[in-house]
């Protein structure tokens, strides 16, 4: 349904975008403000960036967060790919209906329930087996993995569904072992979806504050947890600087991804010719 | 012959892995989800039927072995009783439903014209415009909420400007209100509304609209009799995607809401951490799951009936 839109509609659309972007731009603007308060502009400075990089707690939390995100994304990438293969490829087996439900359910579960129920699980594990003795980052990794598996599965599943199996069949006919076929044919072909799933899981883990607050032990503090506790106390200009850096990385990443996508699109269309 | 072959294929999908390997591949994610997702949910259900005590952990065991032959199961419904009879929980449930409902409605009100305009633009512009809708979503969730604190706080941008320009004498209370919570939810979840709407709107057949036009229907009437009903599935899908995270939301009401916007999420958190009332918190969580499962199953049902 392509139609030229009336002026009113275009105004509404622009207002919608303004609503989405203005708040973020305000933060970027005030990250360069000399004053602590955002009520007045006191002059340009990089003061808050300096304070951000001098903030040990924040930096250490960022490091913890990145480690947890990388590990949980990797585990959920493996589990999610296996789950997607199970869902798309394998014939019906007993308990498959339950499996379909289990894979999709974390998508709609509120964070607060996922966090609460996992904490209850860890507490009863502790009582029953004496493990985990103190909930460190391991608990957070397990929790984030459970959350992200659903997303990885969904992404890989859609890729597998439109997958041409004749290549696999050919390889099998030529005498390759199943695992050879999987690692040399199937995996490279679904790799873009697997990587997308990993990125998704990574972003989810970096963004989560509720689940981490529930399951993390006293020694483990993730970056969102630090930000959350500082936001509870009110405004903090360091977060402005952090936001600006984040937006910068995000737009850079986006430019790279778009460039790569355009390039692959162009080469694939050239291949067709 | 061909049909028989297809049928055969459907029965046993061709796969590179044999039966034995398949079992192992399925078992790994299955086991993980059973241990770390299903078991915690069942545990939640179990604790919701236990009784709160001053101990560690602060609940009673509902199973007890009386002798070798008898396993006694004691179900306490007191937590559920509390949920429906204590003013705090009743109000919390109502507040959550109101805020989630109102935010969903506002998302629809703002998202529909946006999606409509996006769907009517050329395919190339459409993908760019859609990307622009998702982009803020990729910044951190906390930061998007923080942006609104910056704007709405008593020492925030809006109050600062209004004070300086002399429109007001005292800072307005914009934050710590249900209004701020709704605003935060609409801002955070607007993409969830716009994208499904875009999908269903751009799928509408142009010829239907042309036909209505040619038969003398006025544009506004075309919209209400053709476009709006055809985009209904997108509206429902978007509404569910906004409502579900909104009803269980904890961070937004905690940061932008005041003491009176005590939503289910906040009550669960407080009961669990501050009051050590684990059974009641669990019962509330179970109730929250029901609030989420019900709209989804209604939607599924509705889709089946339509199909």
Coordinates of C-alpha atoms in Angstrom, one line a residue:
Chain A
X1 CA 0.0 0.0 0.0
X2 CA 2.2 2.8 -1.3
X3 CA 0.6 6.1 -1.4
X4 CA 1.8 9.6 -0.9
X5 CA 0.9 10.6 2.6
X6 CA -0.8 13.8 3.6
X7 CA 1.1 16.5 5.4
X8 CA -0.7 15.8 8.7
X9 CA 0.5 12.2 8.7
X10 CA 4.1 13.3 7.9
X11 CA 3.9 15.7 10.8
X12 CA 2.7 12.9 13.2
X13 CA 5.5 10.7 12.0
X14 CA 8.1 13.3 12.6
X15 CA 6.6 14.0 16.0
X16 CA 6.9 10.3 16.8
X17 CA 10.5 10.3 15.8
X18 CA 11.1 13.4 17.8
X19 CA 9.5 11.6 20.8
X20 CA 11.9 8.7 20.3
X21 CA 15.1 10.7 19.8
X22 CA 14.9 14.0 21.6
X23 CA 15.3 12.6 25.1
X24 CA 18.5 10.8 24.1
X25 CA 19.8 13.9 22.3
X26 CA 19.2 15.9 25.5
X27 CA 21.4 13.5 27.4
X28 CA 24.2 13.8 24.8
X29 CA 23.9 17.6 24.9
X30 CA 24.2 17.8 28.7
X31 CA 27.1 15.3 28.8
X32 CA 29.3 18.2 27.7
X33 CA 27.9 20.5 30.4
X34 CA 30.3 21.9 33.0
X35 CA 27.5 22.0 35.6
X36 CA 26.2 19.1 37.5
X37 CA 22.6 20.1 37.1
X38 CA 20.8 20.0 33.7
X39 CA 18.8 23.1 34.4
X40 CA 21.5 25.4 33.2
X41 CA 24.3 25.4 30.6
X42 CA 27.5 26.4 32.2
X43 CA 29.9 25.9 29.4
X44 CA 31.5 23.1 27.4
X45 CA 33.7 20.5 29.1
X46 CA 34.8 16.9 29.1
X47 CA 34.8 16.8 32.9
X48 CA 32.2 14.0 33.1
X49 CA 34.1 11.8 30.7
X50 CA 37.1 12.2 32.9
X51 CA 35.1 11.3 36.0
X52 CA 33.6 8.4 34.2
X53 CA 37.0 6.9 33.4
X54 CA 38.2 7.6 36.9
X55 CA 35.2 5.7 38.4
X56 CA 36.7 2.4 39.5
X57 CA 33.4 0.8 40.6
X58 CA 31.8 1.6 37.2
X59 CA 34.7 0.2 35.3
X60 CA 35.0 -2.9 37.3
X61 CA 31.3 -3.5 36.9
X62 CA 31.6 -2.9 33.2
X63 CA 34.3 -5.6 33.0
X64 CA 32.2 -8.1 35.0
X65 CA 29.2 -7.3 32.7
X66 CA 31.2 -7.9 29.5
X67 CA 32.5 -11.2 30.9
X68 CA 29.1 -12.4 31.9
X69 CA 27.5 -11.3 28.6
X70 CA 30.2 -13.0 26.5
X71 CA 30.0 -16.3 28.4
X72 CA 26.2 -16.4 28.6
X73 CA 25.9 -15.4 24.9
X74 CA 28.3 -18.2 23.9
X75 CA 26.5 -20.9 26.0
X76 CA 23.0 -19.7 24.8
X77 CA 24.3 -19.7 21.2
X78 CA 25.2 -23.3 21.5
X79 CA 22.1 -24.4 23.3
X80 CA 19.8 -22.2 21.1
X81 CA 21.3 -23.7 17.9
X82 CA 20.8 -27.2 19.2
X83 CA 17.2 -26.4 20.2
X84 CA 16.5 -24.9 16.8
X85 CA 17.9 -28.0 15.1
X86 CA 15.7 -30.1 17.3
X87 CA 12.6 -28.1 16.6
X88 CA 13.0 -27.9 12.8
X89 CA 14.7 -31.1 11.9
X90 CA 13.8 -33.9 14.2
X91 CA 10.7 -35.9 13.9
X92 CA 8.1 -35.7 16.6
X93 CA 9.3 -37.3 19.8
X94 CA 7.6 -37.7 23.2
X95 CA 7.7 -34.4 25.0
X96 CA 8.3 -32.3 22.0
X97 CA 5.1 -30.2 22.7
X98 CA 6.5 -29.4 26.2
X99 CA 9.9 -28.6 24.6
X100 CA 8.2 -26.1 22.2
X101 CA 6.5 -24.4 25.1
X102 CA 9.7 -24.4 27.2
X103 CA 11.7 -22.7 24.4
X104 CA 9.1 -20.0 23.8
X105 CA 8.0 -19.3 27.4
X106 CA 11.0 -17.3 28.6
X107 CA 10.2 -14.7 25.8
X108 CA 7.0 -13.6 27.6
X109 CA 8.1 -14.2 31.2
X110 CA 8.6 -10.9 33.1
X111 CA 12.1 -10.5 34.3
X112 CA 11.0 -10.2 37.8
X113 CA 9.5 -13.7 37.8
X114 CA 12.5 -15.3 36.0
X115 CA 14.8 -13.7 38.5
X116 CA 12.7 -14.6 41.5
X117 CA 12.1 -18.3 40.5
X118 CA 15.8 -18.8 39.6
X119 CA 16.9 -17.4 42.9
X120 CA 14.5 -19.8 44.7
X121 CA 16.0 -22.6 42.6
X122 CA 19.6 -21.6 43.6
X123 CA 18.6 -21.3 47.3
X124 CA 17.1 -24.8 47.3
X125 CA 20.1 -26.2 45.4
X126 CA 22.2 -24.8 48.1
X127 CA 20.2 -26.5 50.7
X128 CA 20.0 -29.8 48.9
X129 CA 23.5 -30.2 47.4
X130 CA 25.5 -27.4 49.1
X131 CA 26.1 -25.8 45.7
X132 CA 26.4 -23.0 44.8
X133 CA 28.1 -22.0 48.0
X134 CA 28.0 -18.3 47.2
X135 CA 26.2 -17.1 44.2
X136 CA 28.9 -15.5 42.1
X137 CA 28.8 -14.6 38.5
X138 CA 28.1 -18.2 37.6
X139 CA 24.5 -17.8 38.8
X140 CA 24.1 -14.7 36.7
X141 CA 25.5 -16.5 33.6
X142 CA 23.1 -19.4 34.1
X143 CA 20.2 -17.0 34.5
X144 CA 21.1 -14.9 31.4
X145 CA 21.6 -18.0 29.4
X146 CA 18.2 -19.3 30.2
X147 CA 16.7 -16.0 29.2
X148 CA 18.6 -15.7 25.9
X149 CA 18.3 -19.3 24.6
X150 CA 14.7 -18.5 23.5
X151 CA 15.9 -15.6 21.3
X152 CA 18.8 -17.5 19.7
X153 CA 16.5 -20.4 19.0
X154 CA 13.9 -18.1 17.3
X155 CA 16.6 -16.6 15.0
X156 CA 18.3 -19.8 14.1
X157 CA 15.0 -21.6 13.6
X158 CA 13.8 -19.2 10.9
X159 CA 17.1 -19.6 9.1
X160 CA 16.9 -23.4 9.3
X161 CA 13.3 -23.4 8.0
X162 CA 14.3 -21.9 4.7
X163 CA 17.4 -24.1 4.4
X164 CA 18.1 -26.0 1.2
X165 CA 18.9 -29.6 2.3
X166 CA 20.2 -30.9 -1.0
X167 CA 23.7 -29.8 -0.2
X168 CA 23.7 -31.9 3.0
X169 CA 22.2 -34.8 1.1
X170 CA 24.9 -34.6 -1.5
X171 CA 27.6 -34.5 1.1
X172 CA 26.1 -37.5 2.9
X173 CA 25.9 -39.4 -0.4
X174 CA 29.5 -38.7 -1.1
X175 CA 30.4 -40.4 2.1
X176 CA 30.8 -37.6 4.7
X177 CA 30.1 -38.4 8.3
X178 CA 27.2 -36.6 9.9
X179 CA 29.4 -34.4 12.0
X180 CA 31.6 -33.6 9.0
X181 CA 28.4 -32.5 7.2
X182 CA 27.3 -30.5 10.1
X183 CA 30.5 -28.6 10.6
X184 CA 31.5 -28.1 7.0
X185 CA 28.0 -27.5 5.4
X186 CA 25.2 -26.8 7.8
X187 CA 27.1 -24.6 10.3
X188 CA 28.6 -22.2 7.7
X189 CA 25.2 -21.8 6.1
X190 CA 23.4 -20.9 9.3
X191 CA 26.3 -19.0 10.6
X192 CA 24.8 -15.5 10.1
X193 CA 21.8 -16.5 12.1
X194 CA 24.0 -18.0 14.8
X195 CA 26.1 -14.8 15.0
X196 CA 22.9 -12.7 15.1
X197 CA 21.7 -14.8 18.0
X198 CA 24.9 -14.4 19.8
X199 CA 24.8 -10.6 19.5
X200 CA 21.2 -10.6 20.6
X201 CA 22.1 -12.7 23.7
X202 CA 25.0 -10.4 24.4
X203 CA 22.9 -7.3 24.2
X204 CA 20.2 -8.9 26.4
X205 CA 22.7 -9.8 29.1
X206 CA 24.3 -6.4 29.1
X207 CA 20.8 -4.8 29.4
X208 CA 19.4 -6.8 32.2
X209 CA 19.2 -5.4 35.7
X210 CA 16.3 -7.2 37.4
X211 CA 17.4 -10.8 36.9
X212 CA 21.0 -10.0 37.8
X213 CA 19.8 -8.2 41.0
X214 CA 17.9 -11.2 42.1
X215 CA 20.5 -13.9 41.5
X216 CA 23.8 -12.2 41.9
X217 CA 25.6 -12.8 45.1
X218 CA 27.2 -10.0 47.2
X219 CA 30.5 -10.1 45.3
X220 CA 29.0 -9.7 41.8
X221 CA 27.9 -6.3 40.6
X222 CA 27.1 -5.8 36.9
X223 CA 27.1 -2.5 35.1
X224 CA 23.3 -2.1 34.9
X225 CA 23.1 -2.8 38.7
X226 CA 25.6 0.0 39.4
X227 CA 23.7 2.4 37.0
X228 CA 20.4 1.4 38.5
X229 CA 21.5 2.1 42.1
X230 CA 22.9 5.5 41.1
X231 CA 19.7 6.4 39.2
X232 CA 17.7 5.6 42.4
X233 CA 19.7 8.4 44.1
X234 CA 18.9 10.9 41.3
X235 CA 20.6 12.4 38.3
X236 CA 24.3 11.7 37.7
X237 CA 26.2 13.4 34.9
X238 CA 28.6 10.5 34.5
X239 CA 25.7 8.5 33.1
X240 CA 25.2 11.2 30.5
X241 CA 28.8 10.7 29.4
X242 CA 28.3 6.9 29.4
X243 CA 25.2 7.2 27.3
X244 CA 26.9 9.4 24.7
X245 CA 29.8 6.9 24.4
X246 CA 27.2 4.1 24.1
X247 CA 25.3 5.9 21.3
X248 CA 28.6 6.6 19.5
X249 CA 29.6 2.9 19.5
X250 CA 26.1 1.9 18.5
X251 CA 26.0 4.2 15.5
X252 CA 29.5 3.1 14.5
X253 CA 28.5 -0.5 14.7
X254 CA 25.4 0.3 12.7
X255 CA 27.4 1.9 10.0
X256 CA 29.7 -1.1 9.8
X257 CA 26.8 -3.5 9.7
X258 CA 25.0 -1.6 7.0
X259 CA 28.1 -1.3 4.9
X260 CA 28.8 -5.1 5.3
X261 CA 25.2 -5.9 4.4
X262 CA 25.2 -3.7 1.3
X263 CA 28.4 -5.3 0.2
X264 CA 27.2 -8.8 0.6
X265 CA 23.9 -7.9 -1.1
X266 CA 25.8 -6.5 -4.0
X267 CA 28.1 -9.5 -4.3
X268 CA 25.2 -11.9 -4.1
X269 CA 23.3 -10.0 -6.8
X270 CA 26.4 -10.0 -8.9
X271 CA 26.7 -13.8 -8.4
X272 CA 23.2 -14.2 -9.7
X273 CA 24.0 -12.3 -12.8
Chain B
X1 CA 3.6 -41.8 -6.5
X2 CA 4.9 -38.4 -5.8
X3 CA 2.4 -37.8 -3.2
X4 CA 3.3 -41.0 -1.4
X5 CA 6.9 -40.0 -1.5
X6 CA 6.1 -36.6 0.0
X7 CA 4.0 -38.2 2.7
X8 CA 6.8 -40.5 3.6
X9 CA 9.2 -37.6 3.7
X10 CA 6.9 -35.7 6.0
X11 CA 6.7 -38.6 8.4
X12 CA 10.5 -39.0 8.7
X13 CA 12.3 -35.8 7.8
X14 CA 15.6 -36.4 6.2
X15 CA 18.3 -35.5 8.6
X16 CA 22.0 -35.8 8.8
X17 CA 21.9 -37.2 12.3
X18 CA 20.8 -40.7 13.2
X19 CA 18.3 -41.5 15.9
X20 CA 20.9 -41.9 18.6
X21 CA 22.6 -38.7 17.9
X22 CA 19.3 -36.8 17.7
X23 CA 18.5 -37.9 21.2
X24 CA 21.7 -36.4 22.6
X25 CA 21.3 -33.2 20.6
X26 CA 17.8 -32.7 21.9
X27 CA 18.7 -33.7 25.4
X28 CA 21.1 -30.8 26.0
X29 CA 18.9 -27.8 25.5
X30 CA 15.9 -29.8 26.8
X31 CA 17.7 -30.6 30.1
X32 CA 18.9 -27.0 30.5
X33 CA 15.4 -25.6 30.1
X34 CA 13.8 -28.2 32.4
X35 CA 16.3 -27.6 35.2
X36 CA 16.6 -23.8 34.9
X37 CA 13.2 -22.8 33.7
X38 CA 10.5 -25.5 34.4
X39 CA 11.9 -26.5 37.8
X40 CA 12.0 -22.9 39.1
X41 CA 8.4 -22.3 38.0
X42 CA 7.3 -25.4 39.8
X43 CA 9.2 -24.3 42.8
X44 CA 7.5 -21.0 42.7
X45 CA 4.1 -22.8 42.6
X46 CA 5.2 -25.0 45.5
X47 CA 6.3 -22.1 47.7
X48 CA 3.1 -20.1 46.9
X49 CA 1.2 -22.9 48.7
X50 CA 3.5 -22.9 51.7
X51 CA 3.4 -20.9 54.9
X52 CA 5.7 -18.0 55.8
X53 CA 7.9 -18.7 58.8
X54 CA 10.7 -16.9 60.5
X55 CA 13.5 -19.2 59.3
X56 CA 16.0 -19.7 56.6
X57 CA 14.5 -20.2 54.0
X58 CA 11.4 -18.4 55.2
X59 CA 8.7 -20.9 54.2
X60 CA 7.5 -24.3 55.3
X61 CA 7.8 -27.5 53.4
X62 CA 4.5 -28.6 52.0
X63 CA 5.7 -32.2 51.6
X64 CA 6.4 -34.2 54.7
X65 CA 6.9 -38.0 55.1
X66 CA 4.8 -39.1 58.0
X67 CA 5.7 -42.7 57.9
X68 CA 7.1 -45.0 55.3
X69 CA 3.7 -45.2 53.5
X70 CA 2.3 -41.8 53.9
X71 CA 3.5 -38.6 52.2
X72 CA 1.6 -35.7 53.6
X73 CA 1.0 -32.7 51.3
X74 CA -0.2 -29.5 53.1
X75 CA -1.4 -26.8 50.8
X76 CA -1.8 -23.4 52.4
X77 CA -4.0 -21.1 50.5
X78 CA -3.3 -18.2 52.9
X79 CA -1.0 -16.4 50.4
X80 CA -3.7 -16.4 47.8
X81 CA -6.2 -15.3 50.4
X82 CA -4.0 -12.4 51.3
X83 CA -3.7 -11.4 47.7
X84 CA -7.4 -10.9 47.3
X85 CA -8.2 -9.5 50.7
X86 CA -5.3 -7.2 51.6
X87 CA -5.9 -3.7 50.4
X88 CA -2.2 -3.3 49.3
X89 CA -2.3 -6.2 46.9
X90 CA -5.7 -5.4 45.5
X91 CA -4.6 -1.8 44.8
X92 CA -1.3 -3.1 43.4
X93 CA -3.1 -5.3 40.9
X94 CA -5.5 -2.6 39.9
X95 CA -2.7 0.0 39.5
X96 CA -0.7 -2.5 37.3
X97 CA -3.6 -3.3 35.1
X98 CA -4.5 0.4 34.8
X99 CA -1.0 1.5 33.9
X100 CA -0.4 -1.4 31.5
X101 CA -3.8 -0.8 29.8
X102 CA -3.4 2.9 29.5
X103 CA 0.2 2.7 28.2
X104 CA -0.9 0.0 25.6
X105 CA -3.7 2.3 24.5
X106 CA -1.3 5.3 24.2
X107 CA 1.2 3.2 22.3
X108 CA -1.6 2.3 19.9
X109 CA -2.7 5.9 19.6
X110 CA 0.8 7.1 18.8
X111 CA 2.0 4.0 17.0
X112 CA -0.9 3.6 14.5
X113 CA -0.4 6.9 12.6
X114 CA 3.4 6.3 12.6
X115 CA 3.0 2.7 11.3
X116 CA 0.4 3.9 8.8
X117 CA 2.7 6.6 7.3
X118 CA 5.7 4.2 7.3
X119 CA 3.6 1.5 5.5
X120 CA 2.6 4.0 2.8
X121 CA 6.1 5.1 1.9
X122 CA 8.2 3.4 -0.7
X123 CA 9.9 0.1 0.2
X124 CA 13.4 1.6 0.5
X125 CA 12.2 4.5 2.7
X126 CA 10.1 2.0 4.7
X127 CA 13.1 -0.1 5.8
X128 CA 15.0 3.0 6.8
X129 CA 12.1 4.4 8.7
X130 CA 11.6 1.0 10.5
X131 CA 15.2 0.9 11.4
X132 CA 14.9 4.4 12.9
X133 CA 12.0 3.1 15.1
X134 CA 14.1 0.2 16.4
X135 CA 17.4 2.1 16.9
X136 CA 16.6 3.7 20.3
X137 CA 15.6 0.2 21.4
X138 CA 19.3 -0.9 21.1
X139 CA 20.5 1.7 23.5
X140 CA 20.3 0.4 27.1
X141 CA 16.9 0.1 28.6
X142 CA 18.1 1.8 31.8
X143 CA 19.4 4.7 29.8
X144 CA 16.1 5.3 28.1
X145 CA 14.4 5.5 31.5
X146 CA 17.2 7.8 32.7
X147 CA 16.5 10.1 29.8
X148 CA 13.0 10.7 31.2
X149 CA 14.4 11.3 34.6
X150 CA 16.6 14.0 33.1
X151 CA 13.6 15.6 31.5
X152 CA 10.9 15.2 34.2
X153 CA 12.8 15.5 37.5
X154 CA 12.2 18.6 39.7
X155 CA 15.7 19.8 38.7
X156 CA 15.3 18.4 35.2
X157 CA 15.2 20.0 31.8
X158 CA 11.5 20.7 31.5
X159 CA 11.2 22.3 34.9
X160 CA 14.4 24.2 34.4
X161 CA 13.2 25.8 31.2
X162 CA 9.8 26.6 32.5
X163 CA 11.2 28.2 35.6
X164 CA 13.8 30.2 33.7
X165 CA 11.2 31.5 31.2
X166 CA 8.9 32.5 34.0
X167 CA 6.0 30.3 33.2
X168 CA 5.9 28.7 36.6
X169 CA 7.1 29.8 40.1
X170 CA 7.6 26.4 41.6
X171 CA 8.8 23.2 39.9
X172 CA 6.0 21.0 38.7
X173 CA 5.8 17.4 40.0
X174 CA 6.1 15.6 36.8
X175 CA 8.1 12.6 38.1
X176 CA 6.8 10.2 40.8
X177 CA 3.4 10.2 39.1
X178 CA 1.5 7.5 37.3
X179 CA 1.7 9.8 34.2
X180 CA 5.5 9.5 34.3
X181 CA 5.3 5.7 34.5
X182 CA 3.0 5.6 31.5
X183 CA 5.2 7.9 29.6
X184 CA 8.3 5.7 30.4
X185 CA 6.5 2.5 29.3
X186 CA 5.2 4.1 26.1
X187 CA 8.7 5.4 25.3
X188 CA 10.3 2.1 26.0
X189 CA 7.9 -0.2 24.2
X190 CA 6.7 1.9 21.3
X191 CA 8.7 -0.1 18.7
X192 CA 6.9 -3.3 19.8
X193 CA 3.7 -1.6 18.7
X194 CA 4.9 0.1 15.5
X195 CA 6.6 -2.9 13.9
X196 CA 3.7 -5.5 14.0
X197 CA 1.4 -2.7 12.8
X198 CA 3.8 -1.9 10.0
X199 CA 3.8 -5.5 8.9
X200 CA 0.1 -5.9 8.8
X201 CA -0.5 -2.5 7.2
X202 CA 1.9 -3.0 4.4
X203 CA 0.4 -6.4 3.7
X204 CA -3.0 -4.8 2.8
X205 CA -3.8 -5.2 -0.9
X206 CA -3.7 -1.8 -2.6
X207 CA -6.4 -3.0 -5.0
X208 CA -8.9 -3.2 -2.2
X209 CA -8.4 0.4 -1.3
X210 CA -8.6 1.4 -5.0
X211 CA -11.8 -0.5 -5.4
X212 CA -13.4 1.3 -2.5
X213 CA -12.2 4.6 -3.9
X214 CA -13.5 3.8 -7.4
X215 CA -16.9 2.9 -6.0
X216 CA -17.1 6.4 -4.5
X217 CA -16.1 5.8 -1.0
X218 CA -14.6 8.8 0.8
X219 CA -11.0 8.5 2.1
X220 CA -12.0 8.6 5.7
X221 CA -14.6 6.0 5.2
X222 CA -12.2 3.8 3.3
X223 CA -9.9 4.0 6.3
X224 CA -12.5 3.0 8.8
X225 CA -14.2 0.3 6.7
X226 CA -11.3 -1.3 4.9
X227 CA -7.9 -0.4 6.4
X228 CA -8.7 -0.4 10.1
X229 CA -10.4 -3.9 10.1
X230 CA -7.6 -5.4 8.0
X231 CA -5.0 -4.2 10.4
X232 CA -6.7 -5.6 13.4
X233 CA -4.4 -8.5 13.8
X234 CA -1.4 -6.1 13.9
X235 CA -3.2 -4.0 16.5
X236 CA -3.8 -7.1 18.7
X237 CA -0.3 -8.4 18.2
X238 CA 1.3 -5.0 19.1
X239 CA -1.0 -4.6 22.0
X240 CA 0.0 -7.9 23.5
X241 CA 3.7 -7.2 22.9
X242 CA 3.3 -3.9 24.9
X243 CA 0.9 -5.1 27.5
X244 CA 3.0 -8.2 28.6
X245 CA 6.2 -6.4 29.5
X246 CA 4.2 -3.5 30.9
X247 CA 2.2 -5.5 33.4
X248 CA 5.3 -7.1 35.0
X249 CA 7.5 -4.0 34.7
X250 CA 9.6 -3.2 37.7
X251 CA 12.3 -0.7 36.7
X252 CA 10.1 2.0 35.2
X253 CA 7.6 2.3 38.1
X254 CA 10.5 2.1 40.6
X255 CA 12.5 4.9 38.9
X256 CA 9.7 7.2 37.5
X257 CA 6.8 6.3 39.8
X258 CA 6.2 7.6 43.3
X259 CA 5.0 5.8 46.4
X260 CA 1.4 5.5 45.1
X261 CA 2.3 3.7 41.8
X262 CA 3.0 0.4 43.6
X263 CA 2.8 -2.1 40.8
X264 CA 2.8 -5.9 41.0
X265 CA 6.5 -5.9 40.0
X266 CA 7.4 -3.6 42.8
X267 CA 5.4 -5.5 45.4
X268 CA 7.0 -8.8 44.4
X269 CA 10.4 -7.2 44.8
X270 CA 9.6 -5.5 48.2
X271 CA 7.9 -8.6 49.6
X272 CA 10.8 -10.7 48.6
X273 CA 13.7 -8.6 49.6
X274 CA 12.4 -6.3 52.4
X275 CA 9.6 -8.2 54.0
X276 CA 10.9 -11.8 53.5
X277 CA 7.4 -12.8 52.6
X278 CA 8.4 -15.4 50.1
X279 CA 5.1 -17.4 49.9
X280 CA 3.1 -14.2 49.2
X281 CA 5.6 -13.0 46.6
X282 CA 5.4 -16.4 44.9
X283 CA 1.7 -16.3 44.8
X284 CA 1.7 -12.9 43.3
X285 CA 4.2 -14.1 40.7
X286 CA 1.9 -17.0 39.8
X287 CA -1.0 -14.5 39.5
X288 CA 1.1 -12.4 37.2
X289 CA 1.8 -15.4 35.0
X290 CA -1.9 -15.9 34.7
X291 CA -2.3 -12.3 33.6
X292 CA 0.2 -12.9 30.8
X293 CA -0.9 -16.4 29.8
X294 CA -4.6 -15.4 29.5
X295 CA -4.3 -12.7 26.8
X296 CA -1.9 -14.9 24.8
X297 CA -4.2 -17.9 24.9
X298 CA -7.2 -15.7 23.9
X299 CA -5.1 -14.4 21.0
X300 CA -4.2 -17.9 19.9
X301 CA -7.8 -18.9 20.1
X302 CA -8.9 -15.9 18.1
X303 CA -6.3 -16.6 15.4
X304 CA -7.5 -20.2 15.2
X305 CA -11.1 -19.2 14.9
X306 CA -10.3 -16.8 12.2
X307 CA -8.2 -19.3 10.2

